[in-house]
Tab-separated table of C-alpha atoms in Angstrom:
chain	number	residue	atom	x	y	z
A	1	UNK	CA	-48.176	-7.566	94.707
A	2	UNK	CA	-46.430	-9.551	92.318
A	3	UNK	CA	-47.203	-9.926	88.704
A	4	UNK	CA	-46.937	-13.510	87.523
A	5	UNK	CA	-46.374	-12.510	84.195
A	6	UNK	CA	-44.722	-8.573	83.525
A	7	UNK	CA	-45.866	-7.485	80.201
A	8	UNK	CA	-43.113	-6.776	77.022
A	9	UNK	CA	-44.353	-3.160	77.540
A	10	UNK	CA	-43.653	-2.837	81.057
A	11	UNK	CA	-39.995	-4.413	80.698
A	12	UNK	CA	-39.263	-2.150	77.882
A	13	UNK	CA	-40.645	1.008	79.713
A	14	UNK	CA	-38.505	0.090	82.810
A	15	UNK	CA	-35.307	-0.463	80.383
A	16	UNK	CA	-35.727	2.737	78.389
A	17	UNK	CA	-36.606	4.575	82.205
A	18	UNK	CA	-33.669	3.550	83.961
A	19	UNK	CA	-31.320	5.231	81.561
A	20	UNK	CA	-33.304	8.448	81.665
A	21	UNK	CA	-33.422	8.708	85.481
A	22	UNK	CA	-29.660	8.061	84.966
A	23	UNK	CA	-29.268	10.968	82.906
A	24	UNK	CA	-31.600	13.303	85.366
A	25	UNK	CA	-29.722	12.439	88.313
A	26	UNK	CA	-26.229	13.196	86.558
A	27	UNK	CA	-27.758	16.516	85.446
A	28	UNK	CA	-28.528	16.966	89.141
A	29	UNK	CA	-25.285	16.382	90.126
A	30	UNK	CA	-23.850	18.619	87.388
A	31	UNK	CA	-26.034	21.593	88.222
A	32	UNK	CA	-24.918	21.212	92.171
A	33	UNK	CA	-21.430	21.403	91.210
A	34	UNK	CA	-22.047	24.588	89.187
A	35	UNK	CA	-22.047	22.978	85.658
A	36	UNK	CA	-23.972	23.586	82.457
A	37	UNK	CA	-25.578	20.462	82.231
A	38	UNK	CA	-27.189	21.310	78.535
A	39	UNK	CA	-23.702	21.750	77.442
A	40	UNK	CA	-22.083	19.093	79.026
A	41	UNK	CA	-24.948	16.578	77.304
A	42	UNK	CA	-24.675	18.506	74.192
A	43	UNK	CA	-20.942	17.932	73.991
A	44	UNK	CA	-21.195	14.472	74.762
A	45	UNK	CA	-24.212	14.059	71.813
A	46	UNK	CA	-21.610	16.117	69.713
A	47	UNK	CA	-18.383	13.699	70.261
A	48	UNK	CA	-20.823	10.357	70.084
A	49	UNK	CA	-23.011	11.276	67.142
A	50	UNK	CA	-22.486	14.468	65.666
A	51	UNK	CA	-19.606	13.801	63.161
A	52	UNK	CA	-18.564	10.635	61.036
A	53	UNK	CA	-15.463	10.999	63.284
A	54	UNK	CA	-17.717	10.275	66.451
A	55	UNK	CA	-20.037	7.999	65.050
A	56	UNK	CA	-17.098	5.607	64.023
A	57	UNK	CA	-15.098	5.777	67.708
A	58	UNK	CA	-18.741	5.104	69.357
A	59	UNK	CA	-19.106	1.597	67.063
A	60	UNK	CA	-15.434	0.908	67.871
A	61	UNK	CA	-15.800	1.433	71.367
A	62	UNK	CA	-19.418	-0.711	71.115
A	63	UNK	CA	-17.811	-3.765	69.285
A	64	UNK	CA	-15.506	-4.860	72.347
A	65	UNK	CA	-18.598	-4.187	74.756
A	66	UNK	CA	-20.695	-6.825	72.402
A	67	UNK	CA	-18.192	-9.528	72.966
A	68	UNK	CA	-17.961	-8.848	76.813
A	69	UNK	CA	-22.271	-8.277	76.936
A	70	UNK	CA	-22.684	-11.887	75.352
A	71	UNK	CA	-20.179	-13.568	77.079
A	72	UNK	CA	-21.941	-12.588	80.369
A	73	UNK	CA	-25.492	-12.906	78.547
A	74	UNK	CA	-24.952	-16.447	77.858
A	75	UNK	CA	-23.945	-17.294	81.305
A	76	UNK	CA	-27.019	-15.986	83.066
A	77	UNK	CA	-28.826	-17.730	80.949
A	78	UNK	CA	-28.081	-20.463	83.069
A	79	UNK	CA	-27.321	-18.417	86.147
A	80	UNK	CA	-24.328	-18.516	86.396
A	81	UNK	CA	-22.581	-15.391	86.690
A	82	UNK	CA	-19.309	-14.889	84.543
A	83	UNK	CA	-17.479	-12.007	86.345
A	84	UNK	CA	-14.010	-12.950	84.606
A	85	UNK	CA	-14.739	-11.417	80.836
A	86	UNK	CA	-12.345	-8.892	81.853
A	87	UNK	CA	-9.513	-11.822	82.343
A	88	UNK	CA	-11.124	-13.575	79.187
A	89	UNK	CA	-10.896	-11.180	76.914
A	90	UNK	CA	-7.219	-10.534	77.560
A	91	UNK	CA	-6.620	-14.141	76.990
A	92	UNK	CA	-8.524	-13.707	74.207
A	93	UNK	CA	-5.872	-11.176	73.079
A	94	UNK	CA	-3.352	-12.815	74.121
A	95	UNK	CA	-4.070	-16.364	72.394
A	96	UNK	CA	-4.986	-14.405	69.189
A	97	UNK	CA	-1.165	-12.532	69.719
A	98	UNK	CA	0.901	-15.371	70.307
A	99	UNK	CA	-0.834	-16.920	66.556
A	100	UNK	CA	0.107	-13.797	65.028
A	101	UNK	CA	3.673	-13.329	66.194
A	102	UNK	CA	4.163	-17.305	64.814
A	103	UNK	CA	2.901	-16.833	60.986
A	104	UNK	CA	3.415	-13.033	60.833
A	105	UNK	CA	3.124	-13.752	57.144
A	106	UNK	CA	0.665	-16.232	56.491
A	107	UNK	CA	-2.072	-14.769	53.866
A	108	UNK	CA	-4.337	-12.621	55.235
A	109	UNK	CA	-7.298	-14.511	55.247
A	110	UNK	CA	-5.566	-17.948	56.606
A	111	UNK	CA	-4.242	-16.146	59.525
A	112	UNK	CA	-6.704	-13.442	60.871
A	113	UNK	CA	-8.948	-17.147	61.037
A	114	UNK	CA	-5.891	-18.585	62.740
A	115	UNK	CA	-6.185	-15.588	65.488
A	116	UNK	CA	-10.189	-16.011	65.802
A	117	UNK	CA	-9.532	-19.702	66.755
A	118	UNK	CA	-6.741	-18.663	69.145
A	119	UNK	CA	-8.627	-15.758	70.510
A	120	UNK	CA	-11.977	-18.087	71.023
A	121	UNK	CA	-9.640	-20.971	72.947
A	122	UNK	CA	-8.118	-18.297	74.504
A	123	UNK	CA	-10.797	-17.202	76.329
A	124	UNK	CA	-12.653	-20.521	76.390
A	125	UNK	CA	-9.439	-22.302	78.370
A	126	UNK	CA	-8.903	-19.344	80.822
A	127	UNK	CA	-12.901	-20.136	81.757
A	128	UNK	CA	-12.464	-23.728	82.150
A	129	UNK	CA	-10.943	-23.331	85.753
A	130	UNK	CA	-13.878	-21.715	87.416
A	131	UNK	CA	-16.059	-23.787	84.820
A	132	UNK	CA	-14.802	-27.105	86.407
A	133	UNK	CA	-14.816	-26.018	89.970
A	134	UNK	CA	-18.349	-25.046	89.585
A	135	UNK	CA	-19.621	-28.576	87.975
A	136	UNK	CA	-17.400	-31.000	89.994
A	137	UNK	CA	-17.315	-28.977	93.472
A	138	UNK	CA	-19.847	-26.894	93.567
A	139	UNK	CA	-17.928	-24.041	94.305
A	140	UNK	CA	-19.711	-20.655	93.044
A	141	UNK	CA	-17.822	-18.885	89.892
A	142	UNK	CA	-18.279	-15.295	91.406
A	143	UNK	CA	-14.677	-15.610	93.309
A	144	UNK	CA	-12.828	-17.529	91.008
A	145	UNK	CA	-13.391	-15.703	87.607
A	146	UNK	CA	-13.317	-12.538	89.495
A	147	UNK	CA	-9.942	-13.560	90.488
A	148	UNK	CA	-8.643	-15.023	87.013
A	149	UNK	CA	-9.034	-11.426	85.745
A	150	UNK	CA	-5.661	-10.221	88.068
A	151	UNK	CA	-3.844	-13.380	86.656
A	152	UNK	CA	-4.688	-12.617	83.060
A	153	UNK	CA	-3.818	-9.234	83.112
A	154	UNK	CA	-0.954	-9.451	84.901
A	155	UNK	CA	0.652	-12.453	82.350
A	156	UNK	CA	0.083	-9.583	79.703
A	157	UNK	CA	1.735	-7.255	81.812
A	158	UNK	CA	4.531	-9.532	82.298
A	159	UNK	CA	4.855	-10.081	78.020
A	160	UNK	CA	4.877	-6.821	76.948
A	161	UNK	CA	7.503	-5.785	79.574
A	162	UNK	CA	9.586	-8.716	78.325
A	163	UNK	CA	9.666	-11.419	75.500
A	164	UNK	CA	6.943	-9.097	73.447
A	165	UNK	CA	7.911	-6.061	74.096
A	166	UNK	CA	8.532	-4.349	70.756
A	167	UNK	CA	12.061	-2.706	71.143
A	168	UNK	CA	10.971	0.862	69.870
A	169	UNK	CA	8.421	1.336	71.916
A	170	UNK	CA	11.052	3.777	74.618
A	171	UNK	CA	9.764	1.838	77.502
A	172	UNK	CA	6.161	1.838	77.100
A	173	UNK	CA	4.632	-1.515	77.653
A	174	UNK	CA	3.373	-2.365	73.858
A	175	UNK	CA	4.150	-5.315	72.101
A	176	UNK	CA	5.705	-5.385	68.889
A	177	UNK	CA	3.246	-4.434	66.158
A	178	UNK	CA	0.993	-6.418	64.162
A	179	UNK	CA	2.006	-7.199	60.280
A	180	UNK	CA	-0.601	-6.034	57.436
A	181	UNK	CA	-1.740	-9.471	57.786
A	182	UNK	CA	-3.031	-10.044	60.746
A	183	UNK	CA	-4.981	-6.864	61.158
A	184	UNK	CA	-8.445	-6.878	60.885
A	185	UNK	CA	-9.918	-5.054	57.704
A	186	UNK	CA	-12.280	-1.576	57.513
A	187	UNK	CA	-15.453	-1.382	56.363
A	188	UNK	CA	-15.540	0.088	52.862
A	189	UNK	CA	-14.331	3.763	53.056
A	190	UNK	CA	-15.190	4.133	57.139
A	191	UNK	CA	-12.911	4.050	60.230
A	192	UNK	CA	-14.901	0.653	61.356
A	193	UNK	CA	-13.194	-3.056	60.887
A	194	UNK	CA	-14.550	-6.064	60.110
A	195	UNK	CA	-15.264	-7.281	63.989
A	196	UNK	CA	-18.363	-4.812	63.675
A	197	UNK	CA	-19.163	-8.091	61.870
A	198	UNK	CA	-18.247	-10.486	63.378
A	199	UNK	CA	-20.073	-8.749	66.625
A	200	UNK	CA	-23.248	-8.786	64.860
A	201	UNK	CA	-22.936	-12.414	63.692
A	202	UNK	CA	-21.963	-13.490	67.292
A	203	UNK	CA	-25.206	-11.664	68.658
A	204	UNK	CA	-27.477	-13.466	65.591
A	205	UNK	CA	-25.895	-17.165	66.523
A	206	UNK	CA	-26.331	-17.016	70.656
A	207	UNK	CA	-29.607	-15.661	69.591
A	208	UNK	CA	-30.782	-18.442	67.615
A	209	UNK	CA	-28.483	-20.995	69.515
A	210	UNK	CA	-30.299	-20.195	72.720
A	211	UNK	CA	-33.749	-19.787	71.361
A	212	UNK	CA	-33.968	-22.109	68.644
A	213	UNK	CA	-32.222	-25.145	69.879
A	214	UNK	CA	-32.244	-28.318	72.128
A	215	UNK	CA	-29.622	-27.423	73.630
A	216	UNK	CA	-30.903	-23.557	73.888
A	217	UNK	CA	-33.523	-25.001	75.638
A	218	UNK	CA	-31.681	-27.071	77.807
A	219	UNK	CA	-29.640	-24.211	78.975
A	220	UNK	CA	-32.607	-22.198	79.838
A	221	UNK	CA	-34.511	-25.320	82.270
A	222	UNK	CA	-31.075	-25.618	84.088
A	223	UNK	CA	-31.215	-22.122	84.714
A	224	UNK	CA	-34.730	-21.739	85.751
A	225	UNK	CA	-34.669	-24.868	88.101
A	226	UNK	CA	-32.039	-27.358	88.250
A	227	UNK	CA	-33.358	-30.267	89.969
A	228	UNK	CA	-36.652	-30.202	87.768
A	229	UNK	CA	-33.662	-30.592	84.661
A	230	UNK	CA	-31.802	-33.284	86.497
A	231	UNK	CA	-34.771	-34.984	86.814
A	232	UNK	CA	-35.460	-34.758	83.024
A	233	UNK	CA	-32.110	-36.185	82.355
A	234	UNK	CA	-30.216	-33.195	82.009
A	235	UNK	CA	-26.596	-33.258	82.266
A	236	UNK	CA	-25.814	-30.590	84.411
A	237	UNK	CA	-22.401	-30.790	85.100
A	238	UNK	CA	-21.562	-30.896	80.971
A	239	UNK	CA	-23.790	-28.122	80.394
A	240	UNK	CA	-22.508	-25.909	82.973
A	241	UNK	CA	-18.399	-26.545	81.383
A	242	UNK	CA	-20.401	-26.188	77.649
A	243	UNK	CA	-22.127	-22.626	78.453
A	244	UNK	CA	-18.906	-21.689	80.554
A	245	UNK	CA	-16.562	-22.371	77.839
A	246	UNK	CA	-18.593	-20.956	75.167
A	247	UNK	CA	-19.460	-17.438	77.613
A	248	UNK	CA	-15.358	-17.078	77.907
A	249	UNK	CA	-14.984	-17.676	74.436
A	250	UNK	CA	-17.096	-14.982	73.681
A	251	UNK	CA	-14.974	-12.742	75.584
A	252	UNK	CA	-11.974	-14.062	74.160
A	253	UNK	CA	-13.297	-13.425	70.533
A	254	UNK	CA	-13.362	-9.863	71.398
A	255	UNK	CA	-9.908	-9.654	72.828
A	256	UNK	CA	-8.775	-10.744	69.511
A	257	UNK	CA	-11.251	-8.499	67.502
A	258	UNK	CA	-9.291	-5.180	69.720
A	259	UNK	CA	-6.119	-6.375	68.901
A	260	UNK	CA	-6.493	-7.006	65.581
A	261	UNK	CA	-8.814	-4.470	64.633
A	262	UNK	CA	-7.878	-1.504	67.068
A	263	UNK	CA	-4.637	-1.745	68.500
A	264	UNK	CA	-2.837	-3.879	65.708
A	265	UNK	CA	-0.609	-5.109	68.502
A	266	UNK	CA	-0.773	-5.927	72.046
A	267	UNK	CA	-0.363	-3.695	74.790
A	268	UNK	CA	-1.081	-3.084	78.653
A	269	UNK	CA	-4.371	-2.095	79.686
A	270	UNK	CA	-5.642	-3.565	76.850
A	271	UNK	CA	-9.066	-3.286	77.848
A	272	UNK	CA	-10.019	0.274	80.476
A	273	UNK	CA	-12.713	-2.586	82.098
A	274	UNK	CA	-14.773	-3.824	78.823
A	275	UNK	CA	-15.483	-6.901	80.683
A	276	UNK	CA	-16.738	-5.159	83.878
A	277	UNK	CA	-18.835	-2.573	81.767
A	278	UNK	CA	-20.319	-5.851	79.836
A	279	UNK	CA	-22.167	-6.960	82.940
A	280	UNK	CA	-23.849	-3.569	82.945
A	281	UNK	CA	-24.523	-4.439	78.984
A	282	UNK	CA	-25.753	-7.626	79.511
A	283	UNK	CA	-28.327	-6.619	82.732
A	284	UNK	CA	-29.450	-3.775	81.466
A	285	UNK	CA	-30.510	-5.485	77.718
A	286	UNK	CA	-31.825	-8.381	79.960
A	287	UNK	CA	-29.963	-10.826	78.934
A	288	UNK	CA	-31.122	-10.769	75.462
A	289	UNK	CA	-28.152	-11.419	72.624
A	290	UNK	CA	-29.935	-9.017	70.002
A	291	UNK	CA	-30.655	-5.935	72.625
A	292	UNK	CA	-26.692	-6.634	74.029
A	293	UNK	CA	-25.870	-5.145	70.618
A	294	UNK	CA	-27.899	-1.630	70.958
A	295	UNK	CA	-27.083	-1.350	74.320
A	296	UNK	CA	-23.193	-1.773	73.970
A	297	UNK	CA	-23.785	1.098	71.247
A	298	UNK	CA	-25.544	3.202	74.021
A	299	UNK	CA	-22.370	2.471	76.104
A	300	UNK	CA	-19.866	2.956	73.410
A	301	UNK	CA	-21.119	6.708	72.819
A	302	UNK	CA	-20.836	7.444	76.837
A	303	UNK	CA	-17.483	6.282	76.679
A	304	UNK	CA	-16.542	8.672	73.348
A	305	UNK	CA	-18.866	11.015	74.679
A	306	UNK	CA	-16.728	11.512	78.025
A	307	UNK	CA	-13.608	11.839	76.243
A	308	UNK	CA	-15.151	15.002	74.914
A	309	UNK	CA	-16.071	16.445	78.155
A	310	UNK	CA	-12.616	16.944	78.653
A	311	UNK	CA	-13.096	19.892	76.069
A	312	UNK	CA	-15.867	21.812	78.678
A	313	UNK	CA	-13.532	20.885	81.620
A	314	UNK	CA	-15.116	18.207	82.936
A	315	UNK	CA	-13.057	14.867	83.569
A	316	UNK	CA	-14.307	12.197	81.506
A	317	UNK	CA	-15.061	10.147	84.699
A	318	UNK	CA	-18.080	11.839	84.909
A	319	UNK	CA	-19.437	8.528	82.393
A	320	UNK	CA	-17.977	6.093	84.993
A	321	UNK	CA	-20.924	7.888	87.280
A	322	UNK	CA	-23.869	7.731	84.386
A	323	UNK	CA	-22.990	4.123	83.500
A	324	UNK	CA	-22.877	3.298	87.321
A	325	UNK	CA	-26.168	5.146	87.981
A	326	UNK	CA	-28.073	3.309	84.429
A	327	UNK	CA	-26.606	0.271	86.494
A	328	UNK	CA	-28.376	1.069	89.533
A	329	UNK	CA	-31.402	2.173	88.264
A	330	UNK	CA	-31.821	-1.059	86.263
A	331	UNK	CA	-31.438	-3.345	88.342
A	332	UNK	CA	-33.899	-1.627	90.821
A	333	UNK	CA	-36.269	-1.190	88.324
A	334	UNK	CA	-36.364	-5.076	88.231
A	335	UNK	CA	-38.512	-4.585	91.210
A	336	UNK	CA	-41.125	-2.646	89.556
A	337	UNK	CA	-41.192	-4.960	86.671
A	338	UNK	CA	-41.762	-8.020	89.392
A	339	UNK	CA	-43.947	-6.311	91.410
């Protein structure tokens, strides 16, 4: 039977249950392949939590996840689904590069808000494509930001092999590094920069943007039925570009944030799939800009966490298997929050 209207208590208890069955069935797997599975969770607690050390890495590894969560939150909220953060965000990085490699010396403050506007129309432009197919042809964004994500990364690859490719670097595809200037700064005497801010100010805006606004509002009738909004006047075509644009901007802000803040330079592989692991985020903290931000912390300690398996001799992969599991057990608990 369905319910016409699931309770907040039933969509939190699905939320918080899906990651726990996630967990069981990875300890199931462990214990058939002979492992400890308190110890493996215990060292993965240990290297997310259980130092400063491991507390900082799991915010850094969070902050990137944020930016990639929202920019896919945003878009559903008009269902549409943004599958090119991954290509986004490494425009993002590489509009925010190209800005810092021009004024290398600019002040500080004048040029790391030089490389937030590049890394916003960064990622903004390289979503305008499958923004503008979608309005004027109808043609569904799955495909096309899927396959913007090989283009972006490979135009990276293709810098940092050649014009950016910093000359000490023996080979290795890095660009050349950042100056003082351009790099993001910490948080008082901790290991975390500044784009733990600017995360948190990004989740607080789409928050109130979508759920305070006209245009908020707009964005959520489109998504919930189209003809009833083009019937109310609704520019759907405009609003699809707007929330498109702003969704790969998102993205984009965070490629800038890693490069600034993480990396101080630009590299390949910039990102081991933060835009893939963002629509995971973004489903499993329904869509919501405020929950995006705990969730993307719960995804940031796997991802430290599996680095320290490698310590019990377990490949870190193992987190690739939880994160796909929380993934699968979210979106069937959808089911049991529907009906």
């Amino acid at each position: 039977m369905k319910r016409l209207m699931p309770s907040r208590a039933t969509r939190v208890a699905v939320r918080i249950g899906s990651v726990v069955a996630a967990f069981v069935v990875g300890a199931i797997f462990l214990s058939v392949a002979g492992r400890d599975v308190g110890r493996v969770y215990a060292a993965m607690w240990f290297g997310s939590f259980g130092s400063a050390y491991g507390q900082a890495e799991t915010l850094l590894a969070a902050i990137p996840l944020a930016f990639t969560g929202l920019a896919v939150a945003i878009a559903f909220r008009m269902r549409l689904w943004n599958i090119g953060a991954e290509g986004q965000f490494y425009f993002g990085a590489f509009g925010a590069t190209a800005v810092a490699y021009a004024w290398p010396r600019a002040p500080s403050a004048l040029l790391i808000g030089a490389m937030v506007a590049g890394g916003l129309v960064g990622g903004a432009l390289w979503a305008l494509v499958p923004a503008a197919l979608r309005a004027y042809l109808g043609i569904n964004e799955i495909v096309p930001t899927l396959l913007l994500n090989y283009v972006a990364i490979l135009w990276v690859d293709y810098l940092v092999h050649g014009a950016w490719r910093d000359p000490g670097s023996l080979g290795f595809p890095l660009g050349r590094p950042f100056s003082e200037e351009a790099t993001l700064p910490l948080l008082g005497n901790t290991a975390v920069h500044a784009g733990a801010v600017l995360a948190a100010l990004a989740a607080l805006i789409v928050a109130l943007v979508l759920g305070r606004t006209l245009w908020g509002f707009k964005v959520g009738v489109i998504g919930a039925n189209a003809r009833a909004a083009d019937y109310a006047g609704f520019s759907i075509r405009r609003n699809v570009i707007a929330v498109m644009l702003v969704s790969g901007a998102l993205a984009g802000l965070g490629g800038m944030v890693e490069v600034s803040g993480t990396v101080h330079r630009i590299q390949a592989d910039i990102s081991p799939g933060f835009g893939y692991t963002g629509i995971i985020v973004a489903t499993l903290a329904r869509f919501s800009p405020l929950v995006v931000l705990l969730v993307a912390v719960l995804f940031g300690a796997l991802t430290v966490g599996g680095l320290e398996l490698q310590t019990v001799g377990l490949p870190s992969d193992i987190v690739l298997m939880l994160q796909g599991a929380i993934l699968f057990f979210a979106l069937a608990g959808e089911m049991l929050v529907t009906y």
